[in-house]
Amino acid sequence: MSGLFIVFEGGDGSGKSTQAARLVEALRTSGRTVIATREPGGTRIAEKIRQLILDPQNLELSDRAEALLYAASRAEHVHHVVRPALQRGEIVVSDRYMDSSIIYQGLGRGLGADQVRDLNLWATEGLRPDLTIVLDVPAHFGLERVGTPDRLELAPREMHERIRDYYLQMAASDPSHYFLISAEQTIDAIADSVRSRVDELLALHA
Ligand code: TYD
């Protein structure tokens, strides 16, 4: 595949969606063809699954069914949007991808990071991002919210620490695929760093 798959991850209040939009705009301005998308969602059926999962009336949704629905929505998204765009040589920028499932369902719901990763690798036929940009929120602000309190597996602070540990580990073991950046900077400063990191990737890819 000749395109590039870039994913933004980060918790509530990290500014992830703003940064994804900024990168898309910058890449388009430089003449690149970019698909901006998000998860859960990104296709008609995936958006329906999104409504189903996020509907507060569906609180009885079991943890495993929730993980399967996220994976089903991702399978749709990859099959119909992400992979075809990459095959056309385009850049895909997605707001969240399978690390969100590993974190929220695997760690948050206690289903196991490895099992949730395997499920999602199956769902996507092994499609991994070329680069995952993680907006890192220090523990003292914007504690991660994981669904509704009655379904919490871990206390917010512990969850937050687990998420940070996960990304620190990923960034340390796989630095060419992960870019961790502190969310405690101005929007412009973060956007500039992200842009430089993506430019490096584009140069390697050329
Ligand atoms: P959304 O409104 O898109 O929130 P955000 O701005 O935080 O991205 O809601 C997505 C929610 O779904 C968010 O709380 C994280 C959760 N989620 C999972 O639990 N697993 C997943 O695989 C994905 C993609 C999202």
CSV table of C-alpha atoms and ligand atoms in Angstrom, one decimal:
chain,number,residue,atom,x,y,z
A,1,MET,CA,0.0,0.0,0.0
A,2,SER,CA,1.4,3.4,-0.9
A,3,GLY,CA,-0.6,5.8,1.3
A,4,LEU,CA,-0.1,6.8,4.9
A,5,PHE,CA,-2.3,6.0,7.8
A,6,ILE,CA,-2.0,8.5,10.7
A,7,VAL,CA,-4.0,8.1,13.9
A,8,PHE,CA,-4.6,10.5,16.8
A,9,GLU,CA,-5.2,9.1,20.3
A,10,GLY,CA,-5.7,10.8,23.6
A,11,GLY,CA,-8.3,11.3,26.3
A,12,ASP,CA,-11.0,13.8,27.1
A,13,GLY,CA,-9.7,17.3,27.0
A,14,SER,CA,-6.4,16.4,25.3
A,15,GLY,CA,-7.2,18.4,22.2
A,16,LYS,CA,-6.9,15.3,19.9
A,17,SER,CA,-9.7,16.3,17.6
A,18,THR,CA,-8.5,19.8,17.2
A,19,GLN,CA,-5.0,18.6,16.4
A,20,ALA,CA,-6.3,16.0,13.9
A,21,ALA,CA,-8.2,18.8,12.1
A,22,ARG,CA,-5.1,21.1,12.1
A,23,LEU,CA,-3.0,18.4,10.5
A,24,VAL,CA,-5.6,17.6,7.9
A,25,GLU,CA,-5.8,21.3,7.0
A,26,ALA,CA,-2.0,21.7,6.8
A,27,LEU,CA,-1.6,18.6,4.6
A,28,ARG,CA,-4.3,19.7,2.2
A,29,THR,CA,-2.8,23.1,2.0
A,30,SER,CA,0.4,21.5,0.9
A,31,GLY,CA,-1.4,19.7,-1.9
A,32,ARG,CA,-1.9,16.3,-0.4
A,33,THR,CA,-5.1,14.3,-0.7
A,34,VAL,CA,-6.3,13.5,2.8
A,35,ILE,CA,-9.2,11.5,4.1
A,36,ALA,CA,-10.3,12.8,7.6
A,37,THR,CA,-12.2,10.2,9.5
A,38,ARG,CA,-13.0,9.1,13.1
A,39,GLU,CA,-13.8,6.0,15.2
A,40,PRO,CA,-16.2,4.7,16.1
A,41,GLY,CA,-17.8,5.7,12.8
A,42,GLY,CA,-16.6,6.6,9.3
A,43,THR,CA,-19.1,4.7,7.2
A,44,ARG,CA,-22.9,4.5,7.2
A,45,ILE,CA,-23.0,1.2,9.1
A,46,ALA,CA,-20.2,2.1,11.4
A,47,GLU,CA,-22.0,5.4,12.3
A,48,LYS,CA,-25.1,3.3,13.2
A,49,ILE,CA,-22.9,1.0,15.4
A,50,ARG,CA,-21.5,4.2,17.0
A,51,GLN,CA,-25.1,5.4,17.9
A,52,LEU,CA,-25.9,2.0,19.3
A,53,ILE,CA,-22.7,1.9,21.5
A,54,LEU,CA,-22.9,5.5,22.7
A,55,ASP,CA,-26.6,5.5,23.4
A,56,PRO,CA,-27.0,6.0,27.1
A,57,GLN,CA,-30.2,3.9,26.9
A,58,ASN,CA,-27.9,0.9,26.1
A,59,LEU,CA,-26.2,0.7,29.4
A,60,GLU,CA,-26.8,-3.0,29.7
A,61,LEU,CA,-24.5,-3.7,26.8
A,62,SER,CA,-22.2,-6.4,28.0
A,63,ASP,CA,-18.4,-5.7,27.9
A,64,ARG,CA,-17.7,-8.4,25.3
A,65,ALA,CA,-20.5,-7.3,23.0
A,66,GLU,CA,-19.2,-3.7,23.3
A,67,ALA,CA,-15.7,-4.8,22.3
A,68,LEU,CA,-17.1,-6.8,19.4
A,69,LEU,CA,-19.2,-3.8,18.2
A,70,TYR,CA,-16.2,-1.5,18.3
A,71,ALA,CA,-14.3,-4.1,16.3
A,72,ALA,CA,-17.2,-4.5,13.8
A,73,SER,CA,-17.4,-0.8,13.3
A,74,ARG,CA,-13.6,-0.7,12.7
A,75,ALA,CA,-13.8,-3.6,10.3
A,76,GLU,CA,-16.4,-1.6,8.2
A,77,HIS,CA,-14.3,1.5,8.4
A,78,VAL,CA,-11.1,-0.2,7.3
A,79,HIS,CA,-12.7,-2.2,4.6
A,80,HIS,CA,-14.7,0.6,3.0
A,81,VAL,CA,-12.7,3.7,3.7
A,82,VAL,CA,-9.2,3.3,5.1
A,83,ARG,CA,-7.7,0.5,3.0
A,84,PRO,CA,-9.1,1.8,-0.3
A,85,ALA,CA,-7.8,5.3,0.3
A,86,LEU,CA,-4.3,3.9,1.2
A,87,GLN,CA,-4.4,1.8,-1.9
A,88,ARG,CA,-5.1,5.0,-3.9
A,89,GLY,CA,-1.9,6.5,-2.3
A,90,GLU,CA,-3.8,8.9,-0.1
A,91,ILE,CA,-3.2,10.0,3.5
A,92,VAL,CA,-5.8,8.9,6.0
A,93,VAL,CA,-6.0,10.8,9.3
A,94,SER,CA,-8.3,9.1,11.9
A,95,ASP,CA,-9.5,10.4,15.2
A,96,ARG,CA,-8.9,7.2,17.3
A,97,TYR,CA,-8.2,3.6,16.1
A,98,MET,CA,-7.5,0.2,17.7
A,99,ASP,CA,-5.4,1.5,20.6
A,100,SER,CA,-8.7,3.1,21.9
A,101,SER,CA,-10.2,-0.4,22.1
A,102,ILE,CA,-7.0,-1.9,23.7
A,103,ILE,CA,-7.3,0.9,26.3
A,104,TYR,CA,-11.0,1.3,26.9
A,105,GLN,CA,-12.2,-2.3,26.4
A,106,GLY,CA,-8.9,-4.2,27.1
A,107,LEU,CA,-7.7,-2.2,30.1
A,108,GLY,CA,-10.8,-0.2,31.1
A,109,ARG,CA,-13.3,-3.1,31.0
A,110,GLY,CA,-10.7,-5.6,32.0
A,111,LEU,CA,-11.0,-7.8,28.9
A,112,GLY,CA,-7.3,-8.0,28.4
A,113,ALA,CA,-5.1,-5.9,26.1
A,114,ASP,CA,-3.7,-8.8,24.2
A,115,GLN,CA,-7.1,-10.4,23.5
A,116,VAL,CA,-8.6,-7.1,22.4
A,117,ARG,CA,-5.6,-6.4,20.2
A,118,ASP,CA,-5.9,-9.9,18.6
A,119,LEU,CA,-9.6,-9.3,18.0
A,120,ASN,CA,-8.9,-6.0,16.3
A,121,LEU,CA,-6.0,-7.3,14.2
A,122,TRP,CA,-8.4,-10.0,12.9
A,123,ALA,CA,-11.2,-7.4,12.3
A,124,THR,CA,-8.8,-5.2,10.2
A,125,GLU,CA,-6.8,-7.9,8.5
A,126,GLY,CA,-3.8,-6.6,10.4
A,127,LEU,CA,-3.9,-3.0,9.4
A,128,ARG,CA,-1.7,-0.9,11.7
A,129,PRO,CA,-1.2,2.8,11.5
A,130,ASP,CA,2.1,4.2,10.0
A,131,LEU,CA,2.1,6.7,12.9
A,132,THR,CA,0.0,7.1,16.1
A,133,ILE,CA,0.2,10.5,17.6
A,134,VAL,CA,-0.7,10.4,21.3
A,135,LEU,CA,-1.8,13.6,23.0
A,136,ASP,CA,-0.4,13.0,26.5
A,137,VAL,CA,-2.4,14.6,29.4
A,138,PRO,CA,-0.5,14.8,32.7
A,139,ALA,CA,-2.3,13.2,35.6
A,140,HIS,CA,-3.3,16.4,37.3
A,141,PHE,CA,-5.8,17.5,34.7
A,142,GLY,CA,-8.5,16.0,32.5
A,143,LEU,CA,-8.7,12.6,34.1
A,144,GLU,CA,-9.8,10.0,31.6
A,145,ARG,CA,-13.5,9.2,31.6
A,146,VAL,CA,-14.4,5.6,30.7
A,147,GLY,CA,-18.0,5.2,29.9
A,148,THR,CA,-20.4,5.6,32.8
A,149,PRO,CA,-19.4,5.3,36.4
A,150,ASP,CA,-21.5,2.2,37.0
A,151,ARG,CA,-19.5,0.3,34.4
A,152,LEU,CA,-16.1,1.4,35.5
A,153,GLU,CA,-13.6,-1.3,36.1
A,154,LEU,CA,-10.9,1.0,37.5
A,155,ALA,CA,-10.9,4.2,39.4
A,156,PRO,CA,-10.2,7.2,37.1
A,157,ARG,CA,-6.7,7.9,38.5
A,158,GLU,CA,-5.6,4.2,38.1
A,159,MET,CA,-7.1,4.1,34.6
A,160,HIS,CA,-5.3,7.3,33.7
A,161,GLU,CA,-2.0,5.8,34.9
A,162,ARG,CA,-2.6,2.5,33.0
A,163,ILE,CA,-3.3,4.5,29.8
A,164,ARG,CA,-0.1,6.5,30.3
A,165,ASP,CA,1.9,3.4,31.0
A,166,TYR,CA,0.5,1.7,27.9
A,167,TYR,CA,1.5,4.6,25.7
A,168,LEU,CA,4.9,5.1,27.3
A,169,GLN,CA,5.6,1.4,26.7
A,170,MET,CA,4.4,1.5,23.1
A,171,ALA,CA,6.5,4.7,22.4
A,172,ALA,CA,9.6,3.2,24.0
A,173,SER,CA,9.3,-0.2,22.2
A,174,ASP,CA,8.1,1.1,18.9
A,175,PRO,CA,9.3,4.8,18.5
A,176,SER,CA,9.0,4.8,14.7
A,177,HIS,CA,5.2,4.2,15.0
A,178,TYR,CA,4.4,6.3,18.1
A,179,PHE,CA,4.8,10.0,18.7
A,180,LEU,CA,3.9,11.1,22.2
A,181,ILE,CA,3.5,14.8,22.7
A,182,SER,CA,2.5,16.7,25.9
A,183,ALA,CA,-1.0,18.2,25.6
A,184,GLU,CA,0.1,20.9,28.0
A,185,GLN,CA,1.3,23.3,25.3
A,186,THR,CA,-0.3,25.8,23.1
A,187,ILE,CA,-2.4,24.5,20.2
A,188,ASP,CA,0.1,26.1,17.7
A,189,ALA,CA,3.1,24.5,19.4
A,190,ILE,CA,1.6,21.1,19.4
A,191,ALA,CA,0.4,21.5,15.8
A,192,ASP,CA,4.0,22.5,14.7
A,193,SER,CA,5.6,19.5,16.4
A,194,VAL,CA,3.0,17.1,14.9
A,195,ARG,CA,3.6,18.6,11.5
A,196,SER,CA,7.4,18.2,11.8
A,197,ARG,CA,7.0,14.5,12.8
A,198,VAL,CA,4.6,13.9,9.9
A,199,ASP,CA,7.0,15.7,7.5
A,200,GLU,CA,9.8,13.3,8.6
A,201,LEU,CA,7.5,10.4,7.8
A,202,LEU,CA,6.5,11.8,4.4
A,203,ALA,CA,10.2,12.3,3.5
A,204,LEU,CA,10.9,8.7,4.4
A,205,HIS,CA,7.9,7.6,2.4
A,206,ALA,CA,8.7,9.6,-0.7
B,1,TYD,P1,-16.4,10.5,21.1
B,1,TYD,O1,-17.6,11.3,21.3
B,1,TYD,O2,-15.9,10.4,19.7
B,1,TYD,O3,-15.3,11.0,22.1
B,1,TYD,P2,-13.8,11.6,22.0
B,1,TYD,O4,-13.9,13.0,21.6
B,1,TYD,O5,-13.3,11.3,23.3
B,1,TYD,O6,-13.1,10.7,20.9
B,1,TYD,O7,-16.7,9.1,21.7
B,1,TYD,C1,-16.0,8.1,21.5
B,1,TYD,C2,-16.0,7.3,22.8
B,1,TYD,O8,-15.8,5.9,22.5
B,1,TYD,C3,-14.8,7.7,23.8
B,1,TYD,O9,-15.3,7.7,25.1
B,1,TYD,C4,-13.9,6.5,23.7
B,1,TYD,C5,-14.8,5.3,23.3
B,1,TYD,N1,-14.1,4.3,22.4
B,1,TYD,C6,-13.9,3.1,23.0
B,1,TYD,O10,-14.3,2.8,24.1
B,1,TYD,N2,-13.3,2.1,22.2
B,1,TYD,C7,-12.9,2.3,20.9
B,1,TYD,O11,-12.4,1.4,20.2
B,1,TYD,C8,-13.1,3.7,20.4
B,1,TYD,C9,-12.7,4.0,19.0
B,1,TYD,C10,-13.7,4.6,21.2
